[in-house]
Amino acid sequence: MNRIETGEQYIESLRGRNLRIFLWGEPLNEPVDHPLVRPSINAVAETYDLAARDPELASAISPITGKRVNRFLHIAQSPAELVMQGKMQRKMGQNTGTCFQRCVGMDALNAIHSVTFEIDEEHGTDYHKRFLGFLEKMQAENLVIGGAMTDVKGDRSKPPHLQEDPDLHVHVVRRDDKGIFVRGAKAHQTGCINSHWLVIMPTVRLEPEASDYAVIGAIPVEAPGITYIYGRQSSDLRSMESGTMDKGNIRFAGQEALIIFDDVFIPWEHVFMDGEHAFASMLVDRFSCYHRRSYVCKSGVGDVLIGAAATIAAYNGVPLASHIRDKLVEMNHLNETIYGTGIAASYQGFPTKSGAYLPDTMLANVCKHHVTILPYTISRIAQDLAGGLMVTMPSEADLRNPETGDLIRKYLAANPEVDTEDRMKIMRLIENMCLGRNAVNYLTESVHGAGSPQAQRIQMYRQMHLPYRMGLAQRLAGIEDAARPDLSRPVDDIAEYFTRVFRPEGDQNARQ
Ligand code: SF4
Ligand code: FE
């Protein structure tokens, strides 16, 4: 494949791949021109066009080849480069108002870079070298990588190897001298059909008995044995309508699908973990850290919604009312809180052994946790400012109908300086982002993408250094025990701390 430089070339590269895709119960032979799929392809295409327009922001120099590569395929070499990832994501959110899908692959590549290095260090394997070979090819051709982590998981109380159906997490079913065969499914896979390659990764920490589930590998999207079942989105049928107005966002949308792997072959050169179960948790933690920080993307989408809210206030004729200004300030405050924590996580990044930089885990989790909450308030205020007409106004078809069009223009007029049609368009955009196709990624994905809220709480709990903070308080309060040996070194596990301090071994009543 020739190197892809532009969004148009990217779109062409997706044609004729003969993927096995199902949409609404029917096979979908060519997704590229399908009106429901195309907006999601347009969003990924923008990652190419942004790099062409603004290479400083959306590309970087690869340490592997010394050449300029798209930043979505670059391994961050410093905190400054992590920060640039975040700035690029905000800009992409601003330009598309949706999920542009390419960050999952970026975060997967960055995580796998350091994890393969550390597996090799312990096991004498050559995964890192294989991975670098793969990465070089991706960078040279400028391809889109879909990061495929989330297994369907089955009974949540059981680990992969104890499920009734062993296929509920992706696992290796066979090995031969040429490679491995994997079976299972990955759910809600962002941008998978718009990718050129998928990188599968484990989704949970794994016991030794689950080592067949400890697999990382790269698979071409068109590999035999893969089935894609397209995910529905609220109001997705509007993309099939002839007009543009009711779509809300006239160009862009996200994409998720269920991917089923039916004994899909991966040659050894594209296998980057096979059985090293103890490293599954390192991979999951590092990928989550990158990806939770990547949710700064939502601050860019929030910029669009704030702009839409200010526009509708002006179109309604009340741009300067003090309560409107206050609500816009509130939206801004919440939006910048997301950005602030995400960008701070990147500024606090630190090097791993491979040289790849990893964001600060606590701040990355705080960023994502904000994202599970704050877009809902931003969305509520946008709906407040838009008014109820946003969900009750007639369709574009009624606006175009000569019998009703003039009535709609007359009775839905507000600010006399503004065309009624423009007022309707901006309300449709707000509807799209708060209730429609792009609410899927601005709201629900904000809750569950990169891990549901509880997953961030677990990480924050693990890293909150509570014993250290208790020591700070106890010392200042003059509590003598603050100096006892139990507090002389950091104890990150809070349960362990309470056991050691309050129930020391052999002295069960020490503190009573
Ligand atoms: Fe990127 Fe955000 Fe979409 Fe995740 S949700 S792929 S971080 S745009
Ligand atoms: Fe996501």
Coordinates of C-alpha atoms and ligand atoms in Angstrom, one line a residue, residues 99 101 103-104 188-190 256 287 291 295 297-298 368 441 445-446 448-451, ligand 2:
C99 CA -15.4 10.7 18.4
Q101 CA -11.7 7.1 16.7
C103 CA -6.8 7.5 19.8
V104 CA -7.4 3.9 20.8
H188 CA -18.1 -1.7 21.2
Q189 CA -15.0 -1.4 19.2
T190 CA -14.4 2.3 18.3
E256 CA -18.7 1.2 17.2
F287 CA -3.4 1.4 28.2
H291 CA -6.7 6.3 27.2
Y295 CA -10.6 11.8 27.1
C297 CA -11.0 14.8 23.5
K298 CA -14.3 15.6 25.1
K368 CA -11.6 10.4 32.9
N441 CA -19.9 9.4 22.3
E445 CA -19.1 6.8 25.9
S446 CA -17.9 9.4 28.3
H448 CA -18.1 3.8 29.9
G449 CA -15.3 4.4 27.4
A450 CA -11.8 3.6 28.7
G451 CA -13.5 1.9 31.7
Ligands
FE2 FE -13.6 5.6 23.5

